[in-house]
CSV table of C-alpha atoms and ligand atoms in Angstrom, one decimal:
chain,number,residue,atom,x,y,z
R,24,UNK,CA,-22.7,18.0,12.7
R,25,UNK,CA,-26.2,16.0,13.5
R,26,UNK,CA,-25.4,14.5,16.7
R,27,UNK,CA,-27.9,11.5,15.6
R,28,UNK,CA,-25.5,9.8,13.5
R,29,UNK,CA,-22.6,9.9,16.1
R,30,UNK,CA,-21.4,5.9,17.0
R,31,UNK,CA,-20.7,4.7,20.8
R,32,UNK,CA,-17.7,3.0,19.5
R,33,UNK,CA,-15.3,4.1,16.8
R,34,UNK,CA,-16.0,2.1,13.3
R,35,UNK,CA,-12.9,1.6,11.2
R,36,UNK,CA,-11.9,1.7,7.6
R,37,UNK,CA,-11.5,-2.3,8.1
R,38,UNK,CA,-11.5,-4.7,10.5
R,39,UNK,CA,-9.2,-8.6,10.3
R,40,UNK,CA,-11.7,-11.3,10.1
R,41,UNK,CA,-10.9,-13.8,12.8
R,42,UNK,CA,-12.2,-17.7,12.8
R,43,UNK,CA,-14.0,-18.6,16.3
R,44,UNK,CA,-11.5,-19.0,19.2
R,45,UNK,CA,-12.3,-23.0,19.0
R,46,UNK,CA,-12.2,-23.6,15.7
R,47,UNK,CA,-8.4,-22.3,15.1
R,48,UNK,CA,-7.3,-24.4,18.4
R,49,UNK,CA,-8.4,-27.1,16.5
R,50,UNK,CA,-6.6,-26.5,13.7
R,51,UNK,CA,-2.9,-26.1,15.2
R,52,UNK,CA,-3.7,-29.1,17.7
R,53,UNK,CA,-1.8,-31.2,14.6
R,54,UNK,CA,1.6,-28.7,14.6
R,55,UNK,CA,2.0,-30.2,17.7
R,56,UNK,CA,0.9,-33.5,17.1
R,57,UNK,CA,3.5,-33.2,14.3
R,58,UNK,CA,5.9,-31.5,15.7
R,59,UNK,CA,6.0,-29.3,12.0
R,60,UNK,CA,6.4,-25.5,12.2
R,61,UNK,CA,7.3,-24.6,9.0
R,62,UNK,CA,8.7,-25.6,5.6
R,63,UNK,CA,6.0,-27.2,3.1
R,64,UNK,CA,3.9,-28.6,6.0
R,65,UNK,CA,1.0,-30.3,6.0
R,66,UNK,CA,-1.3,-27.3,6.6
R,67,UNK,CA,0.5,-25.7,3.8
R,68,UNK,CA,0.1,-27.9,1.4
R,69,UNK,CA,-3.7,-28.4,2.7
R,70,UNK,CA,-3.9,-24.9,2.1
R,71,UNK,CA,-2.6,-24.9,-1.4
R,72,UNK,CA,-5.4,-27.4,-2.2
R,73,UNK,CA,-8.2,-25.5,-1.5
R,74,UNK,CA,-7.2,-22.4,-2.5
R,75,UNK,CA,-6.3,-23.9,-5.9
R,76,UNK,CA,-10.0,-25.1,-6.4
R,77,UNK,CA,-11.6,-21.6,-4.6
R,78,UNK,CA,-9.3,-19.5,-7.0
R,79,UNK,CA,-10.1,-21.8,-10.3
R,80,UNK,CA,-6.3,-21.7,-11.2
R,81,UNK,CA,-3.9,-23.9,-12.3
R,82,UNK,CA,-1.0,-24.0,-9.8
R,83,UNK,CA,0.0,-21.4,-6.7
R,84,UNK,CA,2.4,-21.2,-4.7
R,85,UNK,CA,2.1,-19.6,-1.3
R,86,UNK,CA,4.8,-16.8,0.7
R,87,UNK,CA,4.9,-15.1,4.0
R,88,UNK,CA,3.6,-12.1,2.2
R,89,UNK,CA,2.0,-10.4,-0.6
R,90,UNK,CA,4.8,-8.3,-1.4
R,91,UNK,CA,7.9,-10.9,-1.1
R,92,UNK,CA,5.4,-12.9,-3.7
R,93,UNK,CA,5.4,-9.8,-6.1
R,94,UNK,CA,9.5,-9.4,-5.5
R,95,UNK,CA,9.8,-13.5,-6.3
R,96,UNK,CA,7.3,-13.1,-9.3
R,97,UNK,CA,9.6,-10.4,-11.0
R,98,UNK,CA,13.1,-12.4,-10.2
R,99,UNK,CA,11.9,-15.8,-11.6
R,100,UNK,CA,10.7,-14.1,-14.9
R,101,UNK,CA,14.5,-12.9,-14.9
R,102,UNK,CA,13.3,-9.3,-15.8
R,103,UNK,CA,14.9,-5.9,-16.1
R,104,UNK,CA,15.3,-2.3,-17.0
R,105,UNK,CA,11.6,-1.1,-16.6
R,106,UNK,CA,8.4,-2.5,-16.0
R,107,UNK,CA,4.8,-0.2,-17.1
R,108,UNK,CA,2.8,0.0,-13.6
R,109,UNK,CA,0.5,2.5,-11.9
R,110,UNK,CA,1.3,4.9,-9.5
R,111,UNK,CA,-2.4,4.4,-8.1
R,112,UNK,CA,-1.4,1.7,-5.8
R,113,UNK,CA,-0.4,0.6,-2.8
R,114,UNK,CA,3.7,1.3,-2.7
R,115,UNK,CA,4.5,-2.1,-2.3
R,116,UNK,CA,3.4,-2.7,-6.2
R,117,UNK,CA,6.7,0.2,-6.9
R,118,UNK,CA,8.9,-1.3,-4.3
R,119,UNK,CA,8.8,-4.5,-5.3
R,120,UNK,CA,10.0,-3.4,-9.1
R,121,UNK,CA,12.6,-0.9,-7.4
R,122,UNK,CA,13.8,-3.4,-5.2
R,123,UNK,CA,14.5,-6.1,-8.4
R,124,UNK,CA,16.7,-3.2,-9.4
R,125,UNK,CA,14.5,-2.3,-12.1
R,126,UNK,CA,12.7,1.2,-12.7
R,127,UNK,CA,9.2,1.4,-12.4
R,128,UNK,CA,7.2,3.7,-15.5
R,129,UNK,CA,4.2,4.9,-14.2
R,130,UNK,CA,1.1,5.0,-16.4
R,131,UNK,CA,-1.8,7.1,-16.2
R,132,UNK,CA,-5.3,5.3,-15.2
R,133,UNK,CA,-8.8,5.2,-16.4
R,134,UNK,CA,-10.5,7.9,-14.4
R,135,UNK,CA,-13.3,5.1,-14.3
R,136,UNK,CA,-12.1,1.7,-13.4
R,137,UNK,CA,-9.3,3.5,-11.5
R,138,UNK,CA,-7.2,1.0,-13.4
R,139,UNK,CA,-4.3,1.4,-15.5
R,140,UNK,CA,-5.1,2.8,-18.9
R,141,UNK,CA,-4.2,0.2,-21.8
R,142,UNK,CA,-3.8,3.2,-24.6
R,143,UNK,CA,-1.2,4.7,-22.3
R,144,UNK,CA,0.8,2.0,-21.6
R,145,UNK,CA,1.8,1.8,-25.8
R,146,UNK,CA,2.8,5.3,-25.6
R,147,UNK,CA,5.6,4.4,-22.8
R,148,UNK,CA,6.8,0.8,-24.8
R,149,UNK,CA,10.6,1.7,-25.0
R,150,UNK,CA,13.7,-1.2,-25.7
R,151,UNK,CA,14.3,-1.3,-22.2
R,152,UNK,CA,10.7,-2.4,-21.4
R,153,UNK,CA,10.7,-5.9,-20.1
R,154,UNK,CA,6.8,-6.5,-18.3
R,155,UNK,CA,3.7,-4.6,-17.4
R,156,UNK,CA,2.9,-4.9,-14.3
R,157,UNK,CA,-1.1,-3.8,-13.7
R,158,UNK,CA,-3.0,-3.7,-10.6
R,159,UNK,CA,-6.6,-4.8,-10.1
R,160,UNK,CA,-7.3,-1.8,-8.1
R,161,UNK,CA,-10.4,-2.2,-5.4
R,162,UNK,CA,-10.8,-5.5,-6.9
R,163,UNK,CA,-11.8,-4.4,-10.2
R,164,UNK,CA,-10.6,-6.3,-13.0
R,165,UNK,CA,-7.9,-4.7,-15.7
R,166,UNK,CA,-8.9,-4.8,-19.0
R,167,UNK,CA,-6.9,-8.4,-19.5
R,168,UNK,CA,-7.5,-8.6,-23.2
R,169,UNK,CA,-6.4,-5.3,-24.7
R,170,UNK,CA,-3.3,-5.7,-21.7
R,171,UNK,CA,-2.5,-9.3,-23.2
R,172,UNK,CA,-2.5,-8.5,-27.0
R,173,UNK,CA,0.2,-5.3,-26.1
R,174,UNK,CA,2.4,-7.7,-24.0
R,175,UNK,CA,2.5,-10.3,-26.8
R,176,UNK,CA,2.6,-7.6,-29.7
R,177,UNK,CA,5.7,-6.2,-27.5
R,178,UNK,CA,7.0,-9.4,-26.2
R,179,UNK,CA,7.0,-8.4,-22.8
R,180,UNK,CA,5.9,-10.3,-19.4
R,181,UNK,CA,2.9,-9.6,-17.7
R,182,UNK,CA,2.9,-9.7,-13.8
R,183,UNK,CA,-0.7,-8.6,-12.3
R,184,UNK,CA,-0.8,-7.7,-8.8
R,185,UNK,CA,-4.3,-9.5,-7.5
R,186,UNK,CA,-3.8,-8.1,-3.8
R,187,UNK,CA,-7.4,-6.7,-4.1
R,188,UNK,CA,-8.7,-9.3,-6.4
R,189,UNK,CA,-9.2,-12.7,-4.2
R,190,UNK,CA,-11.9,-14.7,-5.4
R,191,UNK,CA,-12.6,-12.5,-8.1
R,192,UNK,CA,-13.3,-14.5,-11.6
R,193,UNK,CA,-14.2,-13.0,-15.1
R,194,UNK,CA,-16.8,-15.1,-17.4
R,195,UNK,CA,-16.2,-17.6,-15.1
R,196,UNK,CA,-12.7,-17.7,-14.7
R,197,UNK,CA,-10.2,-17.2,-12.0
R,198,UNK,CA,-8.8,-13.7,-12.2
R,199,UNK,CA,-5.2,-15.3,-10.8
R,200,UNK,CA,-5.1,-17.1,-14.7
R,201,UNK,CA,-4.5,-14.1,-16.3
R,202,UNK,CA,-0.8,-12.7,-17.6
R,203,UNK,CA,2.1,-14.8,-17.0
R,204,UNK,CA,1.4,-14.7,-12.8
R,205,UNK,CA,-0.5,-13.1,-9.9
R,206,UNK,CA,0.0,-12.3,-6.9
R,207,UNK,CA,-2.7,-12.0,-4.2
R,208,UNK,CA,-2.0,-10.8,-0.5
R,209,UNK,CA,-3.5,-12.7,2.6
R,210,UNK,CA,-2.8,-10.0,4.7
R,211,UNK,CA,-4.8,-9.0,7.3
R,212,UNK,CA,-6.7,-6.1,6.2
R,213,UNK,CA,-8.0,-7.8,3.3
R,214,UNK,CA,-10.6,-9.8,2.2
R,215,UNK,CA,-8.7,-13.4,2.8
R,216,UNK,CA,-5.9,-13.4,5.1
R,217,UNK,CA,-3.5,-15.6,6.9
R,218,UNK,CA,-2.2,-13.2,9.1
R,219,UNK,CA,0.5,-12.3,6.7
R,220,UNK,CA,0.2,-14.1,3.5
R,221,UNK,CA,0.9,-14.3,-0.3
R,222,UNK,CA,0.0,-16.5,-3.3
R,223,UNK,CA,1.4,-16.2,-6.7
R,224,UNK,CA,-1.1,-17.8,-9.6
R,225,UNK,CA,0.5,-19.2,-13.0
R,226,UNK,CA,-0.1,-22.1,-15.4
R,227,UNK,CA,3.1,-22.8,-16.1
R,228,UNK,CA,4.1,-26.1,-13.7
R,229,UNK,CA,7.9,-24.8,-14.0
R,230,UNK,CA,7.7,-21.5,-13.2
R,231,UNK,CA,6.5,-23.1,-9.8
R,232,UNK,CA,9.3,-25.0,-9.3
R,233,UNK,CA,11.0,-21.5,-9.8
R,234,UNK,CA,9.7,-19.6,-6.9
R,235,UNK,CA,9.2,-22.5,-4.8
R,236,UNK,CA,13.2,-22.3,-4.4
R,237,UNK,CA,13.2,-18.3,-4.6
R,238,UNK,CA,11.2,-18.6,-1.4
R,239,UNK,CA,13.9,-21.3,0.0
R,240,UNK,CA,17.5,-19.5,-0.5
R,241,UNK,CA,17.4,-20.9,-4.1
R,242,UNK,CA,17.9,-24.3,-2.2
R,243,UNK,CA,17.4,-27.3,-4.6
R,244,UNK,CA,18.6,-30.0,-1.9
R,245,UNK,CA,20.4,-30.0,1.3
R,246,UNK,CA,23.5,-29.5,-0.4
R,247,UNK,CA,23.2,-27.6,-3.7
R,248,UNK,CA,22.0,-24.2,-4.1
R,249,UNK,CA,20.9,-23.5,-8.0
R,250,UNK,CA,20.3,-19.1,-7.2
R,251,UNK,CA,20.5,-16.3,-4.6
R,252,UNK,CA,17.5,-16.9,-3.0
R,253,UNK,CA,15.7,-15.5,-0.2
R,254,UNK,CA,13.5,-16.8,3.0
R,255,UNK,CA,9.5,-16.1,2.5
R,256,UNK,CA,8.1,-19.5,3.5
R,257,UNK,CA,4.2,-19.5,5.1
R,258,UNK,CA,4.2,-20.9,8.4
R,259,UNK,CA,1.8,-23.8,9.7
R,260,UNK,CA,0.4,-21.3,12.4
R,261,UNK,CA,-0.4,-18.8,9.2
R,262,UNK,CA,-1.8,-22.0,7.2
R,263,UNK,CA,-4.0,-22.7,9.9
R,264,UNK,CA,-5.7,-19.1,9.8
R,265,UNK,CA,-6.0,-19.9,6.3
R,266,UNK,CA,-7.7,-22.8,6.5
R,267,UNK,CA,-10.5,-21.6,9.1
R,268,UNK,CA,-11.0,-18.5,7.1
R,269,UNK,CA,-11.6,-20.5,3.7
R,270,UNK,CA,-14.3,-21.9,5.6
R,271,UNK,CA,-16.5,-18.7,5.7
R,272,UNK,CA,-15.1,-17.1,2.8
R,273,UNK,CA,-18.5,-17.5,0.9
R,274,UNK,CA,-20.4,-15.7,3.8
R,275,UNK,CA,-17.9,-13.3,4.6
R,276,UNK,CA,-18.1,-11.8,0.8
R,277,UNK,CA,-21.5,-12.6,0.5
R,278,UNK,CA,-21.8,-10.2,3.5
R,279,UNK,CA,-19.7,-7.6,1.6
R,280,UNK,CA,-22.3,-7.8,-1.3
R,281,UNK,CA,-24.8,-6.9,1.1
R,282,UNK,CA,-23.1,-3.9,2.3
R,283,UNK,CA,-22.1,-2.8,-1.1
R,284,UNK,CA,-25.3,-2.7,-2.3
R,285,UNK,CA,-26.9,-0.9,0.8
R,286,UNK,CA,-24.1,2.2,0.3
R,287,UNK,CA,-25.2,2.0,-3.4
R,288,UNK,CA,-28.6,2.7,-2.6
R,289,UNK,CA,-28.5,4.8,0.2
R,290,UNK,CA,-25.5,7.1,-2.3
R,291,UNK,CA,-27.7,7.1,-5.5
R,292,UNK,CA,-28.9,10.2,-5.4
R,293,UNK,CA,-25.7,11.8,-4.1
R,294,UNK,CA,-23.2,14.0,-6.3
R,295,UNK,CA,-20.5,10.8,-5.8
R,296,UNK,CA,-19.4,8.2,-8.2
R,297,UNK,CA,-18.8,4.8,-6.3
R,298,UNK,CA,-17.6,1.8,-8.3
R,299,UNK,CA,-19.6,-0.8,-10.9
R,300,UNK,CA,-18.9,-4.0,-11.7
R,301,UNK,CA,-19.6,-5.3,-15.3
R,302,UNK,CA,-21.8,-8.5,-15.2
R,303,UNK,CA,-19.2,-10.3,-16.3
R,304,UNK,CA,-17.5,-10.1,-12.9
R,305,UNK,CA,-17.7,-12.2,-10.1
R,306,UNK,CA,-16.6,-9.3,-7.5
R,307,UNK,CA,-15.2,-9.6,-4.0
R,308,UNK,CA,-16.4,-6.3,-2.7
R,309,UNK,CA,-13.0,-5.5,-0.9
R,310,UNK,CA,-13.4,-1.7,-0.5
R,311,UNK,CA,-16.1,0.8,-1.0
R,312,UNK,CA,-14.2,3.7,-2.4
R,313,UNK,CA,-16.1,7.3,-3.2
R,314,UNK,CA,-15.1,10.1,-5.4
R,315,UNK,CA,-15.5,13.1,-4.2
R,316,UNK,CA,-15.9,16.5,-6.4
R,317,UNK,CA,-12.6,18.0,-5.2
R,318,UNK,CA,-9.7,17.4,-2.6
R,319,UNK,CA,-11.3,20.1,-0.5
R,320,UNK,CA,-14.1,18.8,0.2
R,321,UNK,CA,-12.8,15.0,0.2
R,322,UNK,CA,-10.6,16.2,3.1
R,323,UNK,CA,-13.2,18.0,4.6
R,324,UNK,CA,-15.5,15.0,4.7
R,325,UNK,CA,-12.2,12.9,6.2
R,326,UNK,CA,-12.0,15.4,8.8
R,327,UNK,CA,-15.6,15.6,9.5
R,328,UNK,CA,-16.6,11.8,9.7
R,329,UNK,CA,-14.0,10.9,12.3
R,330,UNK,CA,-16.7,13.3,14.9
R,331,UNK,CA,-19.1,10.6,14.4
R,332,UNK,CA,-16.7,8.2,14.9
R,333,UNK,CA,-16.4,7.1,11.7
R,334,UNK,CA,-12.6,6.3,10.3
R,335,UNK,CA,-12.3,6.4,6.6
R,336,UNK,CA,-8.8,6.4,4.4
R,337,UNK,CA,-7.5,8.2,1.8
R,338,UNK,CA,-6.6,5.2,-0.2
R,339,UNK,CA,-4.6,5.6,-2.2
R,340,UNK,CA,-3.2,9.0,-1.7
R,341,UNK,CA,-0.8,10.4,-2.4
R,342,UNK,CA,-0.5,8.4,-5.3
R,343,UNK,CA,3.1,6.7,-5.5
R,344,UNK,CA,5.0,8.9,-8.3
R,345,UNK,CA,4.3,12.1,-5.4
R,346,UNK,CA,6.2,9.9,-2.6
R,347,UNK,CA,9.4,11.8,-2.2
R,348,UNK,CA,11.6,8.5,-3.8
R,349,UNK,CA,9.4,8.5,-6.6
R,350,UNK,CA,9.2,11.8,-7.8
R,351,UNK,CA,10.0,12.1,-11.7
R,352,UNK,CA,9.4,15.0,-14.1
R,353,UNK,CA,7.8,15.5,-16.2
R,354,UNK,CA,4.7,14.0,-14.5
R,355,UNK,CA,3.0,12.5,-16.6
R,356,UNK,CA,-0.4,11.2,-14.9
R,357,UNK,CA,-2.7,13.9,-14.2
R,358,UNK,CA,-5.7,11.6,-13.9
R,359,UNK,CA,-4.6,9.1,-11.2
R,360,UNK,CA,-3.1,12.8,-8.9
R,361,UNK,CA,-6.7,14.1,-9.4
R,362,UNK,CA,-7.8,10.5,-8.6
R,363,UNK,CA,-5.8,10.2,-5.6
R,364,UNK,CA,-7.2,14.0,-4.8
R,365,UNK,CA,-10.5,13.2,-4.5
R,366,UNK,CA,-11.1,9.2,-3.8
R,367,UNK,CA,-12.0,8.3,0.0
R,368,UNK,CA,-12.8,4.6,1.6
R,369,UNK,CA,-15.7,4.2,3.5
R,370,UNK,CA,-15.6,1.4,6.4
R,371,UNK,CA,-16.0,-2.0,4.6
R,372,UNK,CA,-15.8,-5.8,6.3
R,373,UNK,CA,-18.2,-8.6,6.8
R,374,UNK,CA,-19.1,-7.9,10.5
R,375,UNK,CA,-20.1,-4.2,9.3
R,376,UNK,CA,-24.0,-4.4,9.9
R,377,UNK,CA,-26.7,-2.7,6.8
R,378,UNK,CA,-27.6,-0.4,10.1
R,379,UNK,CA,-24.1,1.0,10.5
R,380,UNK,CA,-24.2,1.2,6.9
R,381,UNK,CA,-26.8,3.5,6.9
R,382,UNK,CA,-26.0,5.2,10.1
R,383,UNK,CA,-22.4,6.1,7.8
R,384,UNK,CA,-24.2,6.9,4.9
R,385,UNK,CA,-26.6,9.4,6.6
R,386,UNK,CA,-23.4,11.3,8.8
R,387,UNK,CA,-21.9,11.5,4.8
R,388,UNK,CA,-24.5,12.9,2.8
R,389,UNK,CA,-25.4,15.2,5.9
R,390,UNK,CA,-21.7,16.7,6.2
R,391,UNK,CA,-21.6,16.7,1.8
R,392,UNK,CA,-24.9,18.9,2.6
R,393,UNK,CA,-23.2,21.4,4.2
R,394,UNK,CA,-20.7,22.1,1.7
R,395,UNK,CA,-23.1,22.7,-0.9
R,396,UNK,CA,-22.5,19.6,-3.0
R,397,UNK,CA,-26.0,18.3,-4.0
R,398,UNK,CA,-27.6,16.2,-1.6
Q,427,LIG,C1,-1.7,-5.2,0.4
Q,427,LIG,C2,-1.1,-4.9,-0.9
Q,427,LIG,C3,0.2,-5.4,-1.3
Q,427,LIG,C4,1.2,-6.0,-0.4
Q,427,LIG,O1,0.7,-7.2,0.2
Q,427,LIG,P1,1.2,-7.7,1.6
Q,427,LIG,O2,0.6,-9.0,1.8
Q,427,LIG,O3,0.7,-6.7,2.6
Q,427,LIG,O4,2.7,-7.7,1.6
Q,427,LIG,C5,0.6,-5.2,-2.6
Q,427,LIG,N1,-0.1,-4.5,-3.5
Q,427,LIG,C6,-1.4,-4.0,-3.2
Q,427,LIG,C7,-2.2,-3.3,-4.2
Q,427,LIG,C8,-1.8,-4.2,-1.9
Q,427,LIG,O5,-3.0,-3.6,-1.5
């Protein structure tokens, strides 16, 4: 250990953003001015405005959370039997699918993109097969058009889940326009958040009209209920955040970029792969994950790091077909285990300054030194 890259205070995977103090007293001074806590506010709908324009889509809808938008998605598209999805995810993508009572098929990924791999998913088509249900993983974009032309070919939905994608557009469109819907997360820990949030994206006007009453019991008046519905409305207090963090969203990814690019160059010469965007994308720069050469050593590094003070996650691992309630045989994705084996998450959020940056960079490539990987 080289006691010169050791931090006073312990620097995290992630860290919420937060508006000023001020600025989000400001905000909620009007829930109390109109007495309106929840239900389609006034900050909500505020919110649904702006977001509209920042994502460049068509229509959203907003939820308490990510993953009750992903579980809404999959009802209102009145799906079932299996949905195509990788296992190199957060488990909320698999829960939500599971939960719908549907069975998720896991599909091997691109050992590249870390995305799903389009060729796979035509090998696991069967009857049952109702959607496909990719991930943007890291904020990386999916291959949309070779996804697209296998949903239509097949007939089948497509449901992407944006959690890691906010803001991000391709040639110069919105990322939530692709597939039949979207879902982005506004949670805390990532790039946008109000608190808890979700958003689904769509085109289709009716669809909204759809989940608007999945998120209200299946209400369609006081006195008429069309569906079982459930409860994940977006509060006004939740809005608010929303609103203030819109305001520096520009800055806080432009900050990102900045840090991105400073790990890039300070890990060039490093036996690592980190991820590119094509310059097509307009990226959001939510995590800066590393590949290691093997599990050993990625657990070794883990390990070592958190000496300098330095907190980094195995994200995502294990990957979700080795959780215990996932488990299937045969196992069919040997790329996104080895994947999972070897990826780590270096510290990555606006406030992170270039110095810390390099401060992390030099405590890595001075532990991957001593275990013989070339520096
Ligand atoms: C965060 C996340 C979710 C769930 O979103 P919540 O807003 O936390 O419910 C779903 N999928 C992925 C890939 C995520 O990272």
């Amino acid at each position: 250990m080289n006691k010169q890259f050791i931090f006073d205070e312990p620097i995290f995977v992630t860290k919420a953003k937060l508006p000023e103090f001020e600025q989000y007293s400001e905000r909620i001074k009007s829930i109390w001015k109109n007495n309106w806590l929840t239900n389609n506010g006034p900050l909500l709908n505020e919110l649904k405005g702006k977001l509209t324009n920042y994502l460049n889509v068509s229509e959203i809808e907003l939820f308490s959370n990510g993953h009750q938008a992903l579980e809404i998605a999959i009802k209102a598209l009145d799906l079932k039997g299996e949905i195509i999805t990788t296992p190199f995810t957060f488990v909320s993508t698999v829960h939500a699918i599971k939960n719908c009572g549907i069975e998720p098929v896991f599909c091997d990924i691109d050992p590249v993109t870390l995305n799903i791999n389009p060729d796979e998913i035509v090998k696991l088509i069967t009857p049952k097969t109702s959607a496909i249900l990719p991930v943007h993983v890291f904020g990386v974009p999916c291959d949309h058009n070779q996804i697209s032309e296998i949903a239509k070919k097949h007939n089948l939905k497509l449901i992407y889940d944006a959690a890691h994608a906010f803001g991000v557009e391709v040639d110069g469109k919105g990322i939530g326009t692709f597939g039949d819907v979207s879902m982005f997360s506004l949670h805390a820990t990532k790039v946008y958040n109000t608190i808890e949030g979700g958003a689904l994206t769509f085109n289709d006007r009716q669809f909204g009209g759809k989940v608007f009453k999945q998120k209200n019991f299946g209400l369609s008046s006081a006195t008429s209920v069309d569906f079982v519905g459930t409860n994940a409305k977006l509060n006004e207090f939740q809005a608010a955040m929303g609103l203030c963090n819109l305001e520096s969203i520009n800055e806080d990814i432009a900050n990102r970029e900045a840090i991105y690019h400073a790990y890039c160059s300070k890990l060039k010469d490093v036996n690592i792969n980190f991820i590119e965007f094509d310059k097509n994308v307009k990226a959001n720069y939510s995590y800066f994950p590393i590949l290691l050469p093997n599990k050993e050593i990625r657990d070794l590094i883990f390990e070592n790091l958190q000496k300098y003070n330095i907190f980094t996650r195995k994200y995502f691992y294990p990957v979700c077909n080795d959780f215990e309630c996932y488990k299937e045989t045969p196992y069919l994705t040997p790329i996104a285990r080895d994947i999972g084996n070897r990826v780590l998450c270096l510290p990555m959020y606006s406030e992170l300054s270039i110095d810390a940056v390099n401060q992390i960079s030099n405590a890595l490539i001075y532990e991957l030194s001593q275990t013989n990987v070339l520096v």
